[in-house]
XYZ file of N, CA, C and O in Angstrom:
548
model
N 154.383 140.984 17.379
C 153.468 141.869 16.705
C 153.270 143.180 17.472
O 153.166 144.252 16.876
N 153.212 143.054 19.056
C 153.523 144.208 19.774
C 153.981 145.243 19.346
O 153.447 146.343 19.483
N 155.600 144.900 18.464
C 156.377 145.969 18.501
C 155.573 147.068 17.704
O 155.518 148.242 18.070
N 154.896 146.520 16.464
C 154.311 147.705 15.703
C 153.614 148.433 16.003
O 153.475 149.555 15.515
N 152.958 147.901 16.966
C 151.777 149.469 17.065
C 152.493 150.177 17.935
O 151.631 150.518 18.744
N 153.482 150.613 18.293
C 153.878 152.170 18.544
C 154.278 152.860 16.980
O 154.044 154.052 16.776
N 154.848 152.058 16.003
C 154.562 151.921 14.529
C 153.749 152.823 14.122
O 153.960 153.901 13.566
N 152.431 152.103 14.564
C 151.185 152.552 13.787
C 150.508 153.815 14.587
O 149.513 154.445 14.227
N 151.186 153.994 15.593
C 150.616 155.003 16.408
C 151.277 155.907 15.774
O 150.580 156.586 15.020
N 152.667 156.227 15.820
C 153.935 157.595 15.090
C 153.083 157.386 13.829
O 152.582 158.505 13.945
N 152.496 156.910 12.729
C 151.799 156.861 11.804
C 150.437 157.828 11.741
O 150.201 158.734 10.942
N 149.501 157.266 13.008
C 148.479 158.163 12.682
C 149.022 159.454 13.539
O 148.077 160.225 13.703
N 149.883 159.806 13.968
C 150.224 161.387 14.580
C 150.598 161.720 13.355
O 149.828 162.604 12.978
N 151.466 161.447 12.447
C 151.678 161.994 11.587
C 150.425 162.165 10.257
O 150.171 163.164 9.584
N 149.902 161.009 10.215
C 148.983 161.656 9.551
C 147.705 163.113 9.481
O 147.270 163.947 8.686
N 147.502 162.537 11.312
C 146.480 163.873 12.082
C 147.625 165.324 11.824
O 147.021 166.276 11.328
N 148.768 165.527 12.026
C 149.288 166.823 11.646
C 149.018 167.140 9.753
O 148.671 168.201 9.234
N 149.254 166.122 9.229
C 149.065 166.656 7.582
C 147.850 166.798 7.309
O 147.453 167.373 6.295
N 147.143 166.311 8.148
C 145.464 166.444 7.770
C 145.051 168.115 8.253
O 144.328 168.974 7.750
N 146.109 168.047 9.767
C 145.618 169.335 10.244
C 146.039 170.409 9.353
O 145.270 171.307 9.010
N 147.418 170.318 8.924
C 147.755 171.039 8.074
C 147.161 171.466 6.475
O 147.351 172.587 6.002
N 146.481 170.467 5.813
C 145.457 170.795 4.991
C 144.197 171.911 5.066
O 143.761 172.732 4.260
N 143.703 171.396 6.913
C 142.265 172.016 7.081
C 143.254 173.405 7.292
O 142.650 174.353 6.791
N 144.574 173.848 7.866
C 144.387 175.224 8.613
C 144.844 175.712 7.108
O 144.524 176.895 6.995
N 145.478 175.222 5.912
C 145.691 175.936 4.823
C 144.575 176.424 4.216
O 144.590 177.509 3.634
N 143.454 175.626 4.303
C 142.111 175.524 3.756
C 141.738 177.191 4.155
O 141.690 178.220 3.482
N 141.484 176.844 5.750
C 141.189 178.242 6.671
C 141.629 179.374 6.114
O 140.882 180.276 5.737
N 143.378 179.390 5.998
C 143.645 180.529 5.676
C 143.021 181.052 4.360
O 142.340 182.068 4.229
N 143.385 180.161 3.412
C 142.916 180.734 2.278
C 141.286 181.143 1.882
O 141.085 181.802 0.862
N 140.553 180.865 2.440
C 139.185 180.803 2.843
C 138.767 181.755 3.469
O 137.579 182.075 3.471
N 139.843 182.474 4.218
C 139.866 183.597 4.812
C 140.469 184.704 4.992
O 140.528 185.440 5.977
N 141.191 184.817 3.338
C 142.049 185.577 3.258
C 143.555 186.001 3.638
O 144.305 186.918 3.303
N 143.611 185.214 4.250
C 144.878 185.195 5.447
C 146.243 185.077 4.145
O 147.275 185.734 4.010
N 145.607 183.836 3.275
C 146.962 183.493 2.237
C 145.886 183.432 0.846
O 144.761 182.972 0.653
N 146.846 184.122 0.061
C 146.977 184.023 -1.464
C 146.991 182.390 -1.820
O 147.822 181.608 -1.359
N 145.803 181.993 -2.818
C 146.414 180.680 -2.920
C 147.406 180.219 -3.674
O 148.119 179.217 -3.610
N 147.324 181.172 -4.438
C 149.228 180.976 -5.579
C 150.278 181.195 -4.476
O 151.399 180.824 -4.823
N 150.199 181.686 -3.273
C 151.331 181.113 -2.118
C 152.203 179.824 -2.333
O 153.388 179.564 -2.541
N 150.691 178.961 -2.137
C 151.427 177.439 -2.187
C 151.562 176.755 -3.633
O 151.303 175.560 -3.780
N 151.956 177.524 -4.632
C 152.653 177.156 -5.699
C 154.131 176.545 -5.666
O 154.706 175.531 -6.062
N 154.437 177.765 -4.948
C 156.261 177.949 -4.941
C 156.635 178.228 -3.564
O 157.803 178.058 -3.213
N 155.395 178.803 -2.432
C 155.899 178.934 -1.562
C 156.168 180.107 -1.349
O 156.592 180.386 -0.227
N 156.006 181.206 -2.385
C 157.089 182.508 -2.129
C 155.505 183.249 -2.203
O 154.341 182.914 -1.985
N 156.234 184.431 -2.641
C 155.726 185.902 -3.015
C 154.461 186.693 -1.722
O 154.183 187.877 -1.910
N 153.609 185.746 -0.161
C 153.042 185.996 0.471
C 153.848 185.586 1.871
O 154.708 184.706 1.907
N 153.549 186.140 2.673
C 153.989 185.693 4.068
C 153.001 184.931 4.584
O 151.897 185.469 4.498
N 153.020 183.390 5.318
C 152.801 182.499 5.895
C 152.300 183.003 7.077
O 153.000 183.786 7.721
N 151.382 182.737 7.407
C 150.949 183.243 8.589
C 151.384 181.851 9.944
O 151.099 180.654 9.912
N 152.221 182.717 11.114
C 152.517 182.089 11.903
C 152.458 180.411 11.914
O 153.318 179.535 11.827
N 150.868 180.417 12.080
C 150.356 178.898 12.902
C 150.606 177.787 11.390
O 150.533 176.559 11.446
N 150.881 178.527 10.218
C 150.332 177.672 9.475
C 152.327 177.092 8.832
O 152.662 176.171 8.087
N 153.058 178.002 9.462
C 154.685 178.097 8.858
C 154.990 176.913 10.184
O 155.600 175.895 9.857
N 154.660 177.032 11.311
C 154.495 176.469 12.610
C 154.334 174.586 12.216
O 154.995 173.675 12.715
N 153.345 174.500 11.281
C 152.805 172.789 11.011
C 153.185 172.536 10.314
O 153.492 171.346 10.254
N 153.499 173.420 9.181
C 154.520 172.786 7.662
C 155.682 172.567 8.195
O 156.180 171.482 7.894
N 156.277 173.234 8.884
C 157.628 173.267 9.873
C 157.727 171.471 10.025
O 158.403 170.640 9.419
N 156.499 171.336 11.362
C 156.665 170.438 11.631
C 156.323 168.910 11.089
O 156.779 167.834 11.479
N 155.203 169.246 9.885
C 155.028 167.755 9.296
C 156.388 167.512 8.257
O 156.377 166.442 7.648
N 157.592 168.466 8.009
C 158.675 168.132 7.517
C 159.435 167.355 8.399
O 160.120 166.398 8.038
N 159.344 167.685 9.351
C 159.968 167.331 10.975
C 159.562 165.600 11.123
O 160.396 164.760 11.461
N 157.928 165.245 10.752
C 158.222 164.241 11.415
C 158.255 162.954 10.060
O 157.878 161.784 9.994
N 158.845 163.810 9.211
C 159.434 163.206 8.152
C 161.059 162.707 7.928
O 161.607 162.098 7.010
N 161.648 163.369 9.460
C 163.357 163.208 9.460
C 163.108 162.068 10.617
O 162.406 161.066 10.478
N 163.800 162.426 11.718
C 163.859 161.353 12.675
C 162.996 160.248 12.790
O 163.683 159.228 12.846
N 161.875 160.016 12.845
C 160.626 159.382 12.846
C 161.076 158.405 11.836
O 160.906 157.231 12.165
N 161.667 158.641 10.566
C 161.776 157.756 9.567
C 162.778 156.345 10.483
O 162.383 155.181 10.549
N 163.886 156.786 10.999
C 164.446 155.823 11.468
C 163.976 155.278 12.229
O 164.334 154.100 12.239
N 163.130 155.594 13.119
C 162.142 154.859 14.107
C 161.260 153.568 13.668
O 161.174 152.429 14.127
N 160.365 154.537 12.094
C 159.835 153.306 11.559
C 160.891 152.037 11.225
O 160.685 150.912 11.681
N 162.247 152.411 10.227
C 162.970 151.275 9.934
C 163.468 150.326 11.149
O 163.800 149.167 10.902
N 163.518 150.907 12.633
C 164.383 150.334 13.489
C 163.036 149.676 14.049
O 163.434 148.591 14.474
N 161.947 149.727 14.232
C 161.306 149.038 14.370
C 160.493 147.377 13.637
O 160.327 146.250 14.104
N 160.127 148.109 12.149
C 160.566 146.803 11.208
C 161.806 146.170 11.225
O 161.881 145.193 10.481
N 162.622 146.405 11.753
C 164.088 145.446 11.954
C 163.575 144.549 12.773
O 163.313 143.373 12.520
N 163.384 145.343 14.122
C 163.202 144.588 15.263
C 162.301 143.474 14.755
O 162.719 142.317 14.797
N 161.155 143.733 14.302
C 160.144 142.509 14.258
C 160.674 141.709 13.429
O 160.776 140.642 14.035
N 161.162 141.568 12.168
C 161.922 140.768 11.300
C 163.006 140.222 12.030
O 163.416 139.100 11.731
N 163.629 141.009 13.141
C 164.513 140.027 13.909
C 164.197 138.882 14.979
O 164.699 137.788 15.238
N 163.329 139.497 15.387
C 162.716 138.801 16.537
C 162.852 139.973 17.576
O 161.857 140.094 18.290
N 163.824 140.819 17.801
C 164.134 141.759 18.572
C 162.906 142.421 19.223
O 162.922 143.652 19.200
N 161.720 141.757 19.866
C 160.627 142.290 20.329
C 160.335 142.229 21.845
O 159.182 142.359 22.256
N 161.025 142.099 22.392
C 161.014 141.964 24.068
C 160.547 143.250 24.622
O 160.488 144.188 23.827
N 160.129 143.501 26.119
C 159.429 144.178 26.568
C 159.978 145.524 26.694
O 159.292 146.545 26.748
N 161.806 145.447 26.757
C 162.257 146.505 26.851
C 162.266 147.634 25.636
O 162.169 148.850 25.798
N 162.418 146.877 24.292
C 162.298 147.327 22.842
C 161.134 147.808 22.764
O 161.074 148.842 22.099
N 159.771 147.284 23.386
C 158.560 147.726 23.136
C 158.201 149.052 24.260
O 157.646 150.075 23.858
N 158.528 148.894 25.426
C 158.590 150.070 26.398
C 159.225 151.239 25.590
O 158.569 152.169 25.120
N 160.390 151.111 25.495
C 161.344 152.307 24.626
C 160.733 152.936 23.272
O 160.824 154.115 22.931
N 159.920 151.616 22.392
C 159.012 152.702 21.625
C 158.466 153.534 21.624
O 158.646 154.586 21.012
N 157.519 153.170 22.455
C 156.319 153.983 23.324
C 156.884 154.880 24.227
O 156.117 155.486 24.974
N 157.765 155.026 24.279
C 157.944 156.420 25.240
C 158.774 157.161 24.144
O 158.964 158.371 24.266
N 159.307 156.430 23.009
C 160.040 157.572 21.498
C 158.711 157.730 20.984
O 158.832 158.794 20.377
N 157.581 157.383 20.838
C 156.025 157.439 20.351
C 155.226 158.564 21.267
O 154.320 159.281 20.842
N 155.850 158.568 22.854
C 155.229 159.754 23.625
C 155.949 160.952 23.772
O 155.426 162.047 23.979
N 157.536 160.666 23.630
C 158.216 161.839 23.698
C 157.400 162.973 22.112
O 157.032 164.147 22.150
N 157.382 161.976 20.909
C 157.207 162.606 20.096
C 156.081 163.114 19.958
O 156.058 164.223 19.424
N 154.800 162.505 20.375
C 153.290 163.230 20.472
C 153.808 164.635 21.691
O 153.475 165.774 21.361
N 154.412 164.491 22.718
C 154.297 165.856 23.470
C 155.546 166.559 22.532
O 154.824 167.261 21.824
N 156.354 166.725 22.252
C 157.061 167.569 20.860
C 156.030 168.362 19.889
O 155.798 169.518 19.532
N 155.525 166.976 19.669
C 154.164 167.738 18.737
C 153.129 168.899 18.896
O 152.843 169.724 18.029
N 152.655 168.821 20.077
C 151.566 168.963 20.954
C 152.221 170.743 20.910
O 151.781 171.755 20.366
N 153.433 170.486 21.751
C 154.057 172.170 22.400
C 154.536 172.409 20.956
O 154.347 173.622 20.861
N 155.158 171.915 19.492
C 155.675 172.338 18.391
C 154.173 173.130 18.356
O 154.165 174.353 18.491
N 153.185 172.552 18.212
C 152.243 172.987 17.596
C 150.836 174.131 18.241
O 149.776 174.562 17.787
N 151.536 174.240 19.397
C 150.652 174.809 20.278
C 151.501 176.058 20.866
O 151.513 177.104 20.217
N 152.343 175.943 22.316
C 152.972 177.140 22.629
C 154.173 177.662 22.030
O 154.509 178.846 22.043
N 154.975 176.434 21.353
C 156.116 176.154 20.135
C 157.076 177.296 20.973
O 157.388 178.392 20.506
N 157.505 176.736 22.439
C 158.436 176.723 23.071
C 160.015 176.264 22.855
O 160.523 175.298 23.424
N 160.489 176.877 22.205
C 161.749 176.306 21.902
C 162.176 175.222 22.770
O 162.214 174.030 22.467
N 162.534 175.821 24.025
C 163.530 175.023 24.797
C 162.362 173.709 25.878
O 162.729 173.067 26.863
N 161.557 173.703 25.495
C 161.095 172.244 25.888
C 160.666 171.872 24.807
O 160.263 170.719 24.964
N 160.500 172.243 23.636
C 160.608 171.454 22.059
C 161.628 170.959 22.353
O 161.515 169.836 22.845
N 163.060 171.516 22.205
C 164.315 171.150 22.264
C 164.671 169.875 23.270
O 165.508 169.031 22.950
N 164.045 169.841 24.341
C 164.584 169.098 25.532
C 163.540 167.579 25.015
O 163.892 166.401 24.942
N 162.520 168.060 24.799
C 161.991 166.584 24.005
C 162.464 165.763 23.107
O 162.595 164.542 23.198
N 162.798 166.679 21.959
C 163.534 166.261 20.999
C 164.429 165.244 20.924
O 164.351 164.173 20.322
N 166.228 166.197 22.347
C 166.946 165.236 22.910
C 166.529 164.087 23.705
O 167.177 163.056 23.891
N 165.470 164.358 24.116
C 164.951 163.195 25.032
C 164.386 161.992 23.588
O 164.654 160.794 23.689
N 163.907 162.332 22.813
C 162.999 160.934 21.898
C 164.528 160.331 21.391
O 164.676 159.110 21.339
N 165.908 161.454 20.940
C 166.638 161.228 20.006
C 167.781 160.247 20.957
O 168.609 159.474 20.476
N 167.559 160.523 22.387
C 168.641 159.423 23.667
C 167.640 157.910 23.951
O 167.959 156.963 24.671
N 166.595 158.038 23.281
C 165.584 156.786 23.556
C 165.927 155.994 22.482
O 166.354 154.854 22.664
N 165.727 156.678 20.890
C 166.176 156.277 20.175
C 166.995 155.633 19.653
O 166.761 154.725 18.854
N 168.252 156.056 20.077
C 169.695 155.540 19.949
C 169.830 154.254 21.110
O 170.571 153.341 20.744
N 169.422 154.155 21.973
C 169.451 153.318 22.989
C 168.759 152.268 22.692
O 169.018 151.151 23.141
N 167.117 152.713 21.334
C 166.621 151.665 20.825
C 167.637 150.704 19.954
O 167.719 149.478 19.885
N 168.445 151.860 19.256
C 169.529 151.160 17.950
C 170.585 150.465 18.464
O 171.240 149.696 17.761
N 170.836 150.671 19.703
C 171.995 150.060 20.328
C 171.330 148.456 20.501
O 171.772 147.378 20.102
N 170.423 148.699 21.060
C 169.580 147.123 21.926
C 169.570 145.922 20.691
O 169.701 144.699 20.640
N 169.304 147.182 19.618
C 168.528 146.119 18.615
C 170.156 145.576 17.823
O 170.503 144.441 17.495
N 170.783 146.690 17.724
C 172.025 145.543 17.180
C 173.150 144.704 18.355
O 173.949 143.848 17.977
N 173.017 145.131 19.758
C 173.053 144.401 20.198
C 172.764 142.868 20.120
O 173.545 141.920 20.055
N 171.038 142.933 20.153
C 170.377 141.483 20.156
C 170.710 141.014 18.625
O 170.860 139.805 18.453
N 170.818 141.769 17.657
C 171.665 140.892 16.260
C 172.775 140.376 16.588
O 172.821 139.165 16.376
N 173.547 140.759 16.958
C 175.032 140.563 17.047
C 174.895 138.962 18.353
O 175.527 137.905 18.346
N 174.118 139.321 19.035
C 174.197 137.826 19.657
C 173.323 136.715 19.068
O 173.342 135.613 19.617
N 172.665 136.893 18.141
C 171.987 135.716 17.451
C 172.946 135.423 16.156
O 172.669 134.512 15.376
């Protein structure tokens, strides 16, 4: 049961960014910043920085993240839950909260970038383990 809550943790980060992303759309428009027929289509106003910055990224943790959730429901349906599978979550669960954190704050390319590779070499090392441990049961 372990394995999930790094699960449920990549869950509520993602939820706290779409939430955040609601309140700062709210802001803008509330404050003039954006037209609200903006977010019709998306077009005809320019996005102000911080707010192109979180839509950016709650698309973001709609790509990679997805395989995380499935490779984790594997694991538990396999049994594949040992300490090393559960360590390796949690640090693809921390790489991705500090991604988040600098996406959404100094939105540093190149230690965005170096996180990124870092959650996406944890990751794969998760997918290896786990069909590993299939392949021997």
């Amino acid at each position: 049961m372990k394995v999930l809550y790094p699960l449920f943790a990549m869950t509520g980060l993602t939820l706290f960014v779409i939430m955040r992303l609601g309140y700062l759309r709210y802001v803008a428009v509330k404050k003039g910043r954006v037209n609200p027929r903006f977010f019709t289509l998306y077009r005809g106003d320019e996005e102000p920085e911080t707010l192109a910055a979180c839509s950016r990224h709650v698309v973001n943790l709609f790509e990679a993240p997805i395989i995380f959730y499935v490779l984790l429901i594997a694991a538990f349906l396999s049994g594949q839950t040992g300490n090393i599978v559960i360590g390796l979550a949690w640090a693809y669960f921390g790489l991705r909260l500090a991604h988040s954190y600098v996406h959404l704050t100094s939105n540093v390319v190149r230690i965005r970038f170096q996180l990124f590779v870092a959650s996406m070499l944890v990751l794969t090392v998760l997918w290896g383990i786990l069909l590993a441990g299939i392949m021997r049961s």
